[in-house]
Amino acid sequence: MASTGAELLQGDRLRRIKDKLATACVTAGGMLVLCTLMLIFGYLLYVIAPLFRGANITLQQQVAAPMVVDYASWDENAKQGWVFNHQGEVMRVDLSAAHFAQPLARAHLNQAAQGNRYFSATEHAYPLYGYSDAQGELQLFTLLWQNQKIEMRPLPKVQLPISQLTHFTMALRETDVVHQFILTVVASNATSLVVRSGLFDSELDTVAWDSSLQMPLSDAPIGLHVNYTGEQIDVLSADQLLRIDPHLKLIQQVSFAEVPKLLFAQNKPAQYSPTPVNLPPAIGMQLLAGESSILIRHQDGTISQWFELVHDGHRQLHLIRQFKMDAAVQGIVAEPYRKSFAAVDGKELALFYTTSPKALMSTSLWDLGAFEQGVFSHNGQQLWLLGAQQWQLLSVYNPHPEISFSALWQEVWYEHYPKPDYVWQSTAADDIYEPKISLVPVIFGTLKAAFYALLFAVPIALAGAIYTAFYMSAPMRRVVKPAIEMMEALPTVILGFLAGLWLAPLIERNLPAVLLLLVLFPLSVLVTGFLWHRLPSRWRNQMPSGLDAIVLLPVLIAVAALAFALSPWLEQLCFGGDMRVYLTDHWGIGFNQRNALVVGIAMGFAVIPTIFTIAEDAIFSVPRHLVHGSLALGATPWQTLVRVVLLTASPGIFSAVMMGLGRAVGETMIVLMATGNTPIMEWNVFEGLRTLSANIAIEMPESEVGSSHYRVLFLSAFVLFMFTFLFNTLAELVRQHLRKKYSNM
């Protein structure tokens, strides 16, 4: 007996040791899971944080340079630049040197370019520069930097047919022939405009056209610009803005004293406000990168942005937004490849980006003197300001100007868009584009896909779980339940493949049948159930208990076959032979082959096993004494199910639905292959969508590491992470509440 007691004591000691080891392992595993989640959370925040770090400008170098500057430009290598001063000379400067105002080389222009003259330059296709005097004599030339010397190559002089010239500008675009360009020169005086265009290679050749236009201006022009194609001219006076098409001689005219304001309503065309906007007189203008938007400086420190919209069948310049400085803005410096710009008002320097009217940053201006010229480096990381007394080289930290609260979460009015909208378009074919990175369309697409998936899956999964757990016979349940749970192991890439390549064309070809089945399937189940109970009891008793649902299988198969057989006839009779065209032409409902209906069905099949398994376990786990007690008191099986079983199992059923929602929100492969991935905000079940997870999968391989696009995709992952966390937390809170509420049953 002593030996047996010692063995039992030893066994108890080993059991306690094993229990402690198991507890420690489980605790360590749980802590590791939490640590992993926190590390993921922390890394996402680490990548996202730079998006919301403010812009900053610091003074890098400052040198005295008392001269009047007509024009300055910066080489692509951000090391050297050109300066054209009002004394008729061009200088090459080294911007990386401590005394960068000391030129590396100088070249004097000829006497004809000195005196009362006007300067213009174009560097879009090929660097070309020009001086003109007040009588319209134009001297064009190119510059080369070779062997530490400036080589100037003048072209033949051009006499413009205009007197008392006040402004001139030019544009150069490349032709299909190598080393040939179309040069367009625009000059103006107080009332008229002259446009001359010709072929340029080594000299100015045949004139293509020469046009003169009278400008309907009440004051002399204070600004003139021609776009790089030479087909759009903007003229600014103190109280008017003109946009001119020299080919068609069409003039758009805007008066700052009475600017019509557009109002937008949901799903309605734009309307003009009865109270127009009154803008102060203009003092200058600057075009943004891409030359679609015009920035106009006004006397009170306002900067207004304008671009063209199509309204009432005509293109017209419209006021889009306004930026505000404390005093009249002396100059605007636009970045060459982004929609950022710097504004100088004599006391302050501010950075703006055109998706938000608020300044990215502002700082007190160093002792610059009167502002004359400014130019950004090609990468936007340096800003060169040239004043009457000082030249300043500024270091600019502004890596993500396009990211703001309004750009991510609010409607933004982008160039060439008819109204403010939520848009996701992170890349474009042109280098000069405005990234559109609103997260609202992809969040909407995520919720839309989850909604239609649950709309398909929840009724089927819960009905199947109720029947399997409460009505089905035990032998049949042992077969059906594992079979449905095995569906969980089916790779979603296969479901997405089948949905995109088989289901989507099938639905497109048989759309009337699919819509008809939405009505016929529930109706056929009800009719079959009604007829089954009208049969004599001796017939019904021959069917083993719990196997009644087998009767439905041939009925559903026959109804589906009937619907697909009737589909061509219904389409021809009711929809003119093509239901898709009919929906678009008569009801205004668009149809894409890969749409939310396809996603709802395919993702529904992926979500059904999750909801079914959890809900079925919850219903089957309801204590049997509650069921037997209800039946013993005279309740019918249906009353017992509705008033006892479902209430008791409601925490588990709710958890099943929320788990299915989390699965639908995070699904990637099905929505990637079956939605068309169109980031549009449309509840139409026949339109496509793009979800957060699919957006990350599509665009992450193409994004540049550290770019705004890259970090916004990580922000999308963070939002998706928070969605699942929110849904799971909500599910747990509701489950605990329901468990507490029905725990006494």
XYZ file of C-alpha atoms in Angstrom:
745
model
C 0.000 0.000 0.000
C 2.916 2.363 0.804
C 4.379 1.734 -2.603
C 1.024 2.430 -4.255
C 0.660 5.707 -2.320
C 4.152 6.792 -3.362
C 3.334 6.050 -6.980
C 0.112 8.050 -6.747
C 1.980 10.952 -5.168
C 4.602 10.797 -7.884
C 1.839 10.701 -10.502
C 0.173 13.772 -8.984
C 3.512 15.624 -9.005
C 4.107 14.791 -12.684
C 0.547 15.826 -13.534
C 1.033 19.185 -11.808
C 4.306 19.714 -13.669
C 2.610 18.894 -16.973
C -0.269 21.232 -16.145
C 2.144 24.054 -15.366
C 4.109 23.419 -18.567
C 0.913 23.341 -20.627
C -0.293 26.552 -18.981
C 3.049 28.237 -19.632
C 3.085 27.106 -23.276
C -0.480 28.271 -23.900
C 0.220 31.602 -22.192
C 3.459 32.069 -24.140
C 1.680 31.212 -27.398
C -1.065 33.719 -26.666
C 1.464 36.413 -25.786
C 3.404 35.709 -28.980
C 0.211 36.098 -30.999
C -0.491 39.424 -29.308
C 3.098 40.549 -29.838
C 2.866 39.587 -33.511
C -0.320 41.618 -33.918
C 1.258 44.594 -32.165
C 4.363 44.332 -34.367
C 2.175 44.291 -37.494
C 0.237 47.254 -36.144
C 3.459 49.112 -35.300
C 5.067 48.437 -38.685
C 1.993 49.695 -40.516
C 2.094 52.904 -38.478
C 5.850 53.208 -39.121
C 5.309 53.107 -42.899
C 2.218 55.347 -42.812
C 3.518 58.048 -40.444
C 5.613 59.986 -43.054
C 2.425 60.671 -45.040
C 1.218 63.027 -42.332
C 4.532 64.656 -41.501
C 4.267 68.326 -42.441
C 6.258 70.009 -45.190
C 9.261 72.101 -44.250
C 11.522 74.673 -45.921
C 14.948 75.664 -44.618
C 17.427 78.219 -45.899
C 20.375 76.380 -47.427
C 22.418 79.241 -48.927
C 22.021 82.976 -49.451
C 24.192 85.302 -51.515
C 24.006 88.937 -52.565
C 23.161 89.418 -56.248
C 22.025 92.980 -57.073
C 20.605 92.580 -60.563
C 17.268 92.423 -62.343
C 16.573 88.877 -63.587
C 14.358 88.150 -66.584
C 14.448 84.355 -66.394
C 16.129 81.499 -64.524
C 16.157 77.764 -65.128
C 17.582 74.704 -63.419
C 19.331 71.764 -65.073
C 17.911 68.286 -64.485
C 20.956 67.292 -62.436
C 20.082 70.041 -59.899
C 23.671 71.301 -59.920
C 23.806 74.177 -62.413
C 21.415 76.707 -63.870
C 20.928 79.558 -66.358
C 20.236 83.187 -65.492
C 19.156 85.853 -68.006
C 19.437 89.355 -66.558
C 18.041 92.683 -67.694
C 21.468 93.923 -68.750
C 21.344 91.673 -71.787
C 23.591 88.832 -70.689
C 23.223 85.142 -69.860
C 25.123 83.466 -67.027
C 25.860 79.879 -66.113
C 25.915 79.378 -62.322
C 26.921 76.481 -60.110
C 24.117 76.027 -57.577
C 26.145 73.571 -55.516
C 28.875 76.173 -54.824
C 28.954 78.329 -51.710
C 28.900 81.549 -53.767
C 26.571 80.395 -56.493
C 25.895 83.958 -57.703
C 29.416 84.011 -59.134
C 28.927 82.783 -62.712
C 30.933 79.969 -64.227
C 30.706 81.818 -67.536
C 28.950 84.818 -69.107
C 27.805 85.611 -72.612
C 26.608 89.018 -73.801
C 23.717 89.291 -76.182
C 23.910 91.581 -79.204
C 22.870 95.202 -78.948
C 19.475 94.573 -80.527
C 18.452 92.549 -77.507
C 19.347 95.325 -75.066
C 17.324 98.333 -74.017
C 13.515 98.160 -73.896
C 12.954 94.460 -74.531
C 10.877 91.474 -73.509
C 12.086 87.946 -72.825
C 10.527 84.489 -73.221
C 11.768 80.914 -73.109
C 10.452 77.452 -73.867
C 12.085 74.278 -72.573
C 9.306 71.728 -73.110
C 10.652 70.021 -76.226
C 13.927 71.858 -76.815
C 15.569 74.812 -75.011
C 14.848 77.959 -77.014
C 15.099 81.561 -75.852
C 14.103 84.893 -77.347
C 14.241 88.654 -76.865
C 11.963 91.147 -78.580
C 11.960 94.933 -78.578
C 8.891 97.148 -78.397
C 8.696 97.300 -82.215
C 8.282 93.519 -82.517
C 11.795 92.575 -83.742
C 12.386 89.092 -82.354
C 15.793 87.473 -81.827
C 15.714 83.731 -81.105
C 18.716 81.715 -79.972
C 19.753 78.437 -78.389
C 22.426 77.832 -75.755
C 24.953 75.040 -75.308
C 27.276 74.438 -72.372
C 30.482 72.896 -73.697
C 34.013 72.903 -72.303
C 33.018 75.268 -69.503
C 31.906 77.856 -72.049
C 28.555 79.196 -73.196
C 27.957 78.735 -76.905
C 25.167 80.921 -78.238
C 23.547 80.046 -81.581
C 21.280 82.820 -82.884
C 18.536 82.158 -85.410
C 17.489 84.601 -88.146
C 15.574 87.573 -86.794
C 11.793 87.646 -87.088
C 9.743 90.805 -87.450
C 6.359 90.465 -85.760
C 3.563 92.536 -87.352
C 2.767 94.486 -84.197
C 3.696 97.868 -82.794
C 3.968 98.946 -79.171
C 4.582 95.339 -78.085
C 3.915 94.740 -74.377
C 4.192 90.948 -74.041
C 5.383 88.009 -76.036
C 5.617 84.297 -75.396
C 6.302 81.163 -77.432
C 5.810 77.406 -77.551
C 7.740 74.635 -79.240
C 6.456 71.153 -80.015
C 8.178 68.279 -81.742
C 6.955 66.989 -85.111
C 7.035 63.457 -86.473
C 10.253 64.327 -88.308
C 13.442 64.022 -86.256
C 14.906 67.371 -85.094
C 12.034 69.393 -86.464
C 9.697 71.472 -84.343
C 6.675 73.696 -84.732
C 7.402 77.091 -83.203
C 4.486 79.319 -82.193
C 5.119 82.936 -81.198
C 2.400 85.040 -79.576
C 2.764 88.807 -79.085
C 0.340 91.419 -77.824
C -0.194 95.092 -77.305
C -3.051 96.721 -75.446
C -5.806 95.617 -77.823
C -4.619 93.011 -80.321
C -2.898 89.646 -80.457
C -0.593 88.280 -83.159
C 0.085 84.559 -83.525
C 2.785 83.303 -85.872
C 3.716 79.643 -86.328
C 6.427 78.019 -88.418
C 8.697 75.023 -88.897
C 11.942 75.190 -86.927
C 15.146 73.188 -87.154
C 18.288 75.190 -87.950
C 16.293 78.255 -88.967
C 12.749 79.520 -89.000
C 11.258 78.187 -92.230
C 7.834 78.358 -93.864
C 5.174 80.200 -91.880
C 2.212 77.879 -91.383
C -0.247 80.577 -90.399
C -0.287 84.133 -89.208
C -3.312 85.324 -87.284
C -4.343 88.633 -85.752
C -7.098 88.888 -83.159
C -8.732 91.802 -81.417
C -8.915 91.208 -77.665
C -12.067 92.327 -75.832
C -10.132 93.743 -72.871
C -11.009 96.877 -70.942
C -7.429 97.164 -69.596
C -4.010 96.411 -71.003
C -2.900 92.756 -70.583
C -0.676 91.973 -67.610
C -0.035 88.312 -68.429
C 0.283 86.167 -71.557
C 0.834 82.432 -71.991
C 0.627 79.897 -74.804
C 0.520 76.167 -74.101
C 3.212 73.864 -75.454
C 1.109 72.852 -78.474
C 0.544 76.470 -79.497
C -3.205 75.879 -79.677
C -4.333 77.584 -76.476
C -3.523 81.158 -75.441
C -4.329 82.700 -72.072
C -4.440 86.478 -71.693
C -4.872 88.168 -68.322
C -5.872 91.720 -67.484
C -6.725 93.249 -64.130
C -10.408 92.361 -64.403
C -10.634 89.664 -67.105
C -9.206 86.342 -68.207
C -9.326 85.271 -71.855
C -8.676 81.806 -73.283
C -8.213 81.921 -77.053
C -8.138 79.207 -79.702
C -6.103 80.865 -82.490
C -7.139 78.304 -85.131
C -10.886 78.702 -84.626
C -10.602 82.275 -83.297
C -12.795 81.324 -80.342
C -12.526 83.382 -77.194
C -13.652 82.351 -73.712
C -14.061 85.381 -71.491
C -14.274 85.507 -67.688
C -14.878 88.649 -65.654
C -13.513 88.677 -62.107
C -16.186 91.137 -61.020
C -18.935 88.522 -61.442
C -17.731 84.910 -61.469
C -20.602 82.373 -61.751
C -20.383 79.707 -59.073
C -21.305 76.111 -59.833
C -23.433 74.154 -57.379
C -23.669 70.349 -57.397
C -26.425 68.073 -56.196
C -26.468 64.299 -55.962
C -27.209 62.705 -59.364
C -28.180 66.088 -60.841
C -26.420 68.316 -63.371
C -24.451 71.300 -62.131
C -26.363 74.535 -61.657
C -25.111 78.103 -61.369
C -25.487 79.847 -58.034
C -27.718 82.939 -58.131
C -25.056 84.835 -56.121
C -21.798 84.991 -58.123
C -18.341 85.251 -56.599
C -16.622 88.656 -56.757
C -12.834 88.506 -57.061
C -10.434 91.437 -56.566
C -8.403 92.694 -59.560
C -5.683 90.348 -60.824
C -1.973 91.165 -60.707
C -0.430 88.093 -62.398
C -0.788 84.462 -63.385
C 1.108 81.182 -63.445
C 0.260 77.783 -64.951
C 0.580 74.542 -63.010
C 2.422 71.488 -64.304
C 0.543 70.063 -67.275
C -0.731 73.547 -68.256
C -4.367 72.708 -67.541
C -4.816 74.850 -64.432
C -4.252 78.598 -64.242
C -3.288 80.227 -60.951
C -4.207 83.912 -60.803
C -2.838 86.297 -58.174
C -5.231 88.948 -56.857
C -4.595 92.185 -55.011
C -5.906 90.983 -51.632
C -3.610 87.934 -51.411
C -6.100 85.494 -52.945
C -4.869 82.926 -55.461
C -7.634 81.489 -57.630
C -7.366 78.235 -59.563
C -9.161 77.864 -62.917
C -9.531 75.094 -65.475
C -11.927 74.149 -68.237
C -15.206 72.284 -67.789
C -17.812 71.213 -70.313
C -21.069 72.953 -69.396
C -24.139 73.168 -71.632
C -22.145 71.554 -74.432
C -19.341 74.142 -74.378
C -15.918 74.251 -72.785
C -15.611 77.123 -70.368
C -13.088 78.246 -67.753
C -14.421 77.930 -64.214
C -13.246 79.003 -60.805
C -12.411 75.795 -58.917
C -10.892 76.810 -55.574
C -9.122 79.679 -53.849
C -5.959 79.876 -51.741
C -5.343 82.712 -49.294
C -2.242 84.658 -48.272
C -2.070 87.592 -45.849
C -0.873 90.118 -48.446
C -0.723 90.537 -52.216
C 1.311 87.686 -53.692
C 4.457 88.872 -55.486
C 5.081 85.599 -57.277
C 4.095 81.965 -57.692
C 6.613 79.194 -58.353
C 5.094 75.937 -59.659
C 6.816 72.567 -59.430
C 7.675 71.089 -62.852
C 6.065 67.662 -62.338
C 3.610 67.976 -59.455
C 0.619 70.159 -58.672
C 2.492 71.874 -55.835
C 3.407 75.530 -55.871
C 5.084 78.090 -53.630
C 3.652 81.570 -53.105
C 5.662 84.618 -51.951
C 3.912 87.698 -50.571
C 6.923 89.761 -49.451
C 6.812 88.631 -45.821
C 5.883 84.984 -46.051
C 6.578 81.909 -48.153
C 3.862 79.235 -48.297
C 3.578 75.833 -49.969
C 0.268 74.654 -51.444
C -1.066 71.592 -53.221
C -4.163 71.941 -55.351
C -6.248 69.169 -53.775
C -6.595 71.263 -50.611
C -7.094 75.018 -50.146
C -5.039 74.953 -46.939
C -1.315 75.679 -47.018
C 0.976 72.709 -46.465
C 3.281 75.033 -44.537
C 4.231 78.687 -44.276
C 7.335 80.403 -42.954
C 8.645 83.921 -42.581
C 10.556 84.947 -45.674
C 14.245 85.647 -45.285
C 15.617 89.010 -46.441
C 15.021 88.458 -50.133
C 14.072 91.926 -51.323
C 11.573 92.354 -54.134
C 10.749 88.935 -55.602
C 11.655 88.552 -59.300
C 11.969 84.891 -60.249
C 11.770 81.456 -58.675
C 12.310 77.915 -59.863
C 12.019 74.449 -58.322
C 14.544 71.720 -58.983
C 13.209 68.856 -61.099
C 12.814 66.600 -58.049
C 11.065 69.346 -56.064
C 13.570 69.127 -53.200
C 15.162 72.547 -53.721
C 13.751 75.992 -54.426
C 15.783 78.814 -55.959
C 14.436 82.302 -55.233
C 15.887 85.316 -57.031
C 15.177 88.719 -55.519
C 16.326 92.228 -56.337
C 19.092 92.022 -53.730
C 19.500 88.385 -52.731
C 19.509 84.921 -54.243
C 18.415 82.161 -51.920
C 18.692 78.413 -52.234
C 16.106 76.663 -50.063
C 15.896 73.009 -49.063
C 12.335 71.689 -49.394
C 10.992 68.681 -47.522
C 7.670 67.915 -49.177
C 7.635 64.239 -50.246
C 3.874 63.671 -50.000
C 2.054 66.929 -50.830
C -0.860 65.118 -52.475
C -1.791 63.381 -49.194
C -4.214 65.242 -46.963
C -7.407 64.532 -45.086
C -9.481 66.054 -47.885
C -7.673 64.034 -50.585
C -8.165 60.753 -48.703
C -11.677 61.150 -47.330
C -13.498 64.009 -49.062
C -14.671 64.827 -52.564
C -11.964 66.603 -54.541
C -12.333 68.534 -57.770
C -9.580 67.260 -60.072
C -8.536 68.679 -63.416
C -10.757 67.604 -66.349
C -13.409 66.223 -63.974
C -16.907 67.726 -64.304
C -17.452 68.011 -60.545
C -15.885 67.108 -57.182
C -15.757 63.371 -56.679
C -14.183 60.474 -54.820
C -11.548 59.041 -57.176
C -8.847 56.397 -56.973
C -6.419 56.660 -59.881
C -2.911 56.324 -58.544
C -1.019 56.174 -61.850
C -1.362 57.493 -65.383
C 0.395 57.297 -68.735
C 1.715 60.865 -68.458
C 4.473 61.802 -66.023
C 2.704 65.089 -65.276
C -0.476 63.884 -63.644
C -2.383 64.516 -60.463
C -2.519 61.391 -58.297
C -6.039 60.659 -57.148
C -5.821 58.610 -53.991
C -9.206 58.765 -52.277
C -9.716 55.681 -50.122
C -13.490 56.108 -50.178
C -14.083 54.187 -53.481
C -12.086 51.133 -52.373
C -13.659 51.138 -48.902
C -17.058 51.426 -50.565
C -16.138 48.535 -52.886
C -15.082 46.432 -49.892
C -18.388 47.011 -48.109
C -20.357 46.508 -51.324
C -18.700 43.153 -52.021
C -19.224 42.042 -48.422
C -22.871 43.168 -48.498
C -23.766 41.208 -51.626
C -21.783 38.185 -50.451
C -23.632 38.126 -47.133
C -26.931 38.801 -48.887
C -26.352 35.559 -50.776
C -24.641 33.530 -48.040
C -26.465 34.374 -44.796
C -29.956 33.078 -45.727
C -28.565 29.882 -47.226
C -26.026 29.239 -44.466
C -28.378 29.977 -41.562
C -31.283 28.067 -43.083
C -28.974 25.112 -43.720
C -27.577 25.319 -40.187
C -31.075 25.425 -38.648
C -32.320 22.468 -40.659
C -29.160 20.416 -40.138
C -28.991 20.990 -36.381
C -32.691 20.853 -35.514
C -34.545 18.793 -38.116
C -32.069 16.538 -39.911
C -31.605 12.943 -38.835
C -28.345 12.062 -37.108
C -27.052 9.719 -39.876
C -27.663 12.325 -42.551
C -26.152 15.103 -40.385
C -22.950 13.067 -40.023
C -22.625 13.182 -43.816
C -23.892 16.683 -44.641
C -22.040 18.695 -41.983
C -18.515 17.446 -42.828
C -19.258 17.814 -46.535
C -20.131 21.510 -46.121
C -17.167 22.072 -43.831
C -14.913 20.579 -46.520
C -15.942 23.480 -48.761
C -13.832 25.685 -46.458
C -10.717 23.955 -47.765
C -11.469 24.865 -51.382
C -8.842 27.459 -52.487
C -10.435 30.823 -53.145
C -8.267 31.254 -56.235
C -10.213 28.400 -57.805
C -13.512 30.057 -56.897
C -12.248 33.320 -58.359
C -11.076 31.554 -61.506
C -14.433 29.855 -61.985
C -16.319 33.069 -61.218
C -14.339 35.171 -63.681
C -14.064 32.725 -66.581
C -17.220 30.615 -66.270
C -19.843 32.190 -64.005
C -19.568 35.773 -65.294
C -20.128 34.859 -68.991
C -22.890 32.438 -67.955
C -24.766 35.178 -66.093
C -24.219 37.629 -68.950
C -25.713 35.202 -71.493
C -28.619 34.172 -69.247
C -29.363 37.298 -67.242
C -33.187 36.887 -67.374
C -32.858 33.331 -66.042
C -30.645 34.425 -63.145
C -33.069 37.165 -62.123
C -36.012 34.795 -62.561
C -34.401 32.254 -60.231
C -34.317 34.850 -57.449
C -38.116 34.614 -57.465
C -38.674 31.003 -58.545
C -36.372 29.320 -56.017
C -38.076 30.681 -52.845
C -41.510 30.294 -54.449
C -40.843 26.697 -55.462
C -39.662 25.837 -51.935
C -42.854 27.279 -50.425
C -45.114 25.561 -52.966
C -43.313 22.229 -52.525
C -43.607 22.478 -48.752
C -47.297 23.309 -48.991
C -48.006 20.408 -51.360
C -45.922 18.030 -49.259
C -48.049 18.718 -46.209
C -51.250 18.298 -48.251
C -50.246 14.728 -49.133
C -51.817 11.884 -47.163
C -49.957 11.185 -43.941
C -49.313 7.551 -44.913
C -47.319 8.765 -47.935
C -45.338 11.285 -45.903
C -44.599 8.750 -43.182
C -42.826 6.529 -45.688
C -40.060 9.168 -45.880
C -37.585 8.690 -42.999
C -37.672 11.519 -40.483
C -35.156 14.284 -41.247
C -34.791 13.394 -44.907
C -37.707 15.500 -46.150
C -35.371 17.989 -47.819
C -34.416 15.376 -50.436
C -37.797 16.046 -52.037
C -36.633 19.576 -52.854
C -33.617 18.532 -54.921
C -35.439 17.432 -58.099
C -37.809 20.406 -57.772
C -34.945 22.927 -57.628
C -33.159 21.242 -60.527
C -36.320 21.319 -62.624
C -36.991 24.991 -61.775
C -33.428 25.956 -62.734
C -33.717 24.079 -66.041
C -37.054 25.778 -66.719
C -35.650 29.247 -66.007
C -32.687 28.771 -68.361
C -34.993 27.355 -71.033
C -37.292 30.389 -70.776
C -34.412 32.908 -70.698
C -34.041 33.499 -74.506
C -37.804 33.721 -74.938
C -38.194 36.229 -72.081
C -35.257 38.288 -73.332
C -36.768 38.482 -76.810
C -40.313 39.174 -75.588
C -39.659 41.710 -72.818
C -36.252 43.227 -73.507
C -35.949 43.485 -77.280
C -33.528 40.574 -77.578
C -30.765 41.970 -75.330
C -31.473 42.637 -71.667
C -28.125 44.326 -71.030
C -28.738 46.922 -73.739
C -32.310 47.393 -72.538
C -31.186 48.069 -68.966
C -28.699 50.669 -70.169
C -30.900 52.420 -72.745
C -34.238 52.408 -70.939
C -33.417 52.314 -67.236
C -29.939 53.840 -67.220
C -28.493 50.790 -65.436
C -24.978 49.956 -66.588
C -23.859 46.361 -66.974
C -20.329 44.992 -66.720
C -19.650 41.303 -67.186
C -17.627 41.061 -63.977
C -19.849 42.701 -61.423
C -21.085 42.613 -57.840
C -23.618 39.875 -58.614
C -20.842 37.516 -59.725
C -18.782 38.445 -56.672
C -21.751 37.972 -54.344
C -22.390 34.457 -55.613
C -18.733 33.388 -55.710
C -17.752 34.948 -52.390
C -21.012 33.700 -50.899
C -19.899 30.134 -51.574
C -16.623 30.895 -49.802
C -18.405 32.434 -46.791
C -21.205 29.830 -46.436
C -19.042 27.137 -44.736
C -17.807 29.625 -42.101
C -21.285 30.850 -41.188
C -22.850 27.378 -41.441
C -20.315 25.637 -39.210
C -20.392 28.151 -36.346
C -24.161 28.639 -36.461
C -24.878 24.902 -36.696
C -22.654 24.184 -33.701
C -24.412 26.921 -31.706
C -27.896 25.605 -32.539
C -26.976 21.961 -31.972
C -25.401 22.864 -28.597
C -28.669 24.217 -27.179
C -29.410 22.014 -24.134
C -31.831 19.234 -25.055
C -33.851 19.678 -21.873
C -34.958 23.104 -23.143
C -36.178 21.575 -26.392
C -37.879 18.625 -24.716
C -39.465 20.869 -22.098
C -40.903 23.161 -24.753
C -42.297 20.254 -26.736
C -43.692 18.667 -23.566
C -45.572 21.872 -22.786
C -47.381 21.650 -26.118
C -45.272 23.920 -28.329
C -44.879 22.891 -31.924
C -41.371 22.219 -33.303
C -41.515 25.539 -35.152
C -42.492 27.448 -31.997
C -39.733 25.674 -30.091
C -37.215 26.600 -32.760
C -38.181 30.278 -32.969
C -38.844 31.039 -29.306
C -36.354 28.771 -27.546
C -33.581 27.384 -29.747
C -32.763 30.446 -31.853
C -32.862 32.797 -28.869
C -30.559 30.554 -26.877
C -28.181 30.114 -29.819
C -28.330 33.798 -30.870
C -24.828 34.658 -29.527
C -23.299 31.919 -31.650
C -25.441 32.794 -34.690
C -24.428 36.448 -34.462
C -20.779 35.437 -34.130
C -21.160 33.261 -37.231
C -22.502 36.171 -39.276
C -19.764 38.516 -38.049
C -17.097 35.909 -38.808
C -18.544 35.636 -42.291
C -18.450 39.417 -42.628
C -14.802 39.493 -41.578
C -14.022 36.770 -44.087
C -15.819 38.686 -46.858
C -14.087 41.981 -46.033
C -10.638 40.407 -46.147
C -11.175 38.221 -49.226
C -8.663 38.911 -52.006
C -8.512 36.372 -54.832
C -12.223 36.175 -55.632
C -12.695 39.952 -55.852
C -9.395 40.256 -57.691
C -10.495 37.900 -60.474
C -14.243 38.464 -60.653
C -14.963 42.183 -60.134
C -13.282 44.007 -63.015
C -11.462 46.034 -60.312
C -13.131 49.317 -61.215
C -12.932 51.753 -58.246
C -16.362 53.317 -58.698
C -18.993 54.209 -56.117
C -22.169 52.610 -57.440
C -24.582 50.307 -55.592
C -25.736 48.851 -58.917
C -25.359 45.077 -58.621
C -24.386 44.884 -62.300
C -21.398 47.251 -61.931
C -17.900 46.284 -60.873
C -15.970 47.383 -57.808
C -12.537 47.376 -56.226
C -11.840 46.323 -52.653
C -9.061 47.265 -50.258
C -7.425 43.845 -50.384
C -7.616 43.562 -54.177
C -6.267 47.098 -54.544
C -3.231 46.210 -52.439
C -2.652 42.988 -54.387
C -2.889 44.775 -57.746
C -0.836 47.883 -57.093
C 1.736 46.976 -54.451
C 4.086 45.233 -56.951
C 4.052 48.360 -59.150
C 4.533 50.981 -56.426
C 7.870 52.617 -55.755
C 9.142 51.902 -52.253
C 8.757 54.986 -50.083
C 6.508 56.840 -52.539
C 3.122 58.317 -51.647
C 1.452 55.498 -53.588
C 3.387 52.874 -51.609
C 2.524 54.407 -48.243
C -1.150 54.908 -49.116
C -1.373 51.202 -49.933
C -0.034 50.489 -46.449
C -2.653 52.910 -45.146
C -5.240 50.781 -46.993
C -3.880 47.705 -45.210
C -4.143 49.562 -41.897
C -7.775 50.487 -42.619
C -8.509 46.853 -43.513
C -6.805 45.754 -40.298
C -8.962 48.190 -38.304
C -12.104 47.001 -40.093
C -11.546 43.399 -39.066
C -10.578 44.467 -35.541
C -13.741 46.574 -35.276
C -16.008 43.823 -36.589
C -14.502 41.192 -34.300
C -14.725 43.487 -31.270
C -18.321 44.362 -32.055
C -19.156 40.687 -32.529
C -17.646 39.791 -29.166
C -19.479 42.589 -27.341
C -22.830 41.654 -28.859
C -22.192 37.956 -28.251
C -21.444 38.585 -24.574
C -24.566 40.731 -24.263
C -26.763 38.071 -25.867
C -25.197 35.316 -23.776
C -25.892 37.272 -20.597
C -29.434 38.067 -21.714
C -30.430 34.484 -22.525
C -28.245 32.660 -19.980
C -31.209 31.981 -17.665
C -33.299 30.118 -20.241
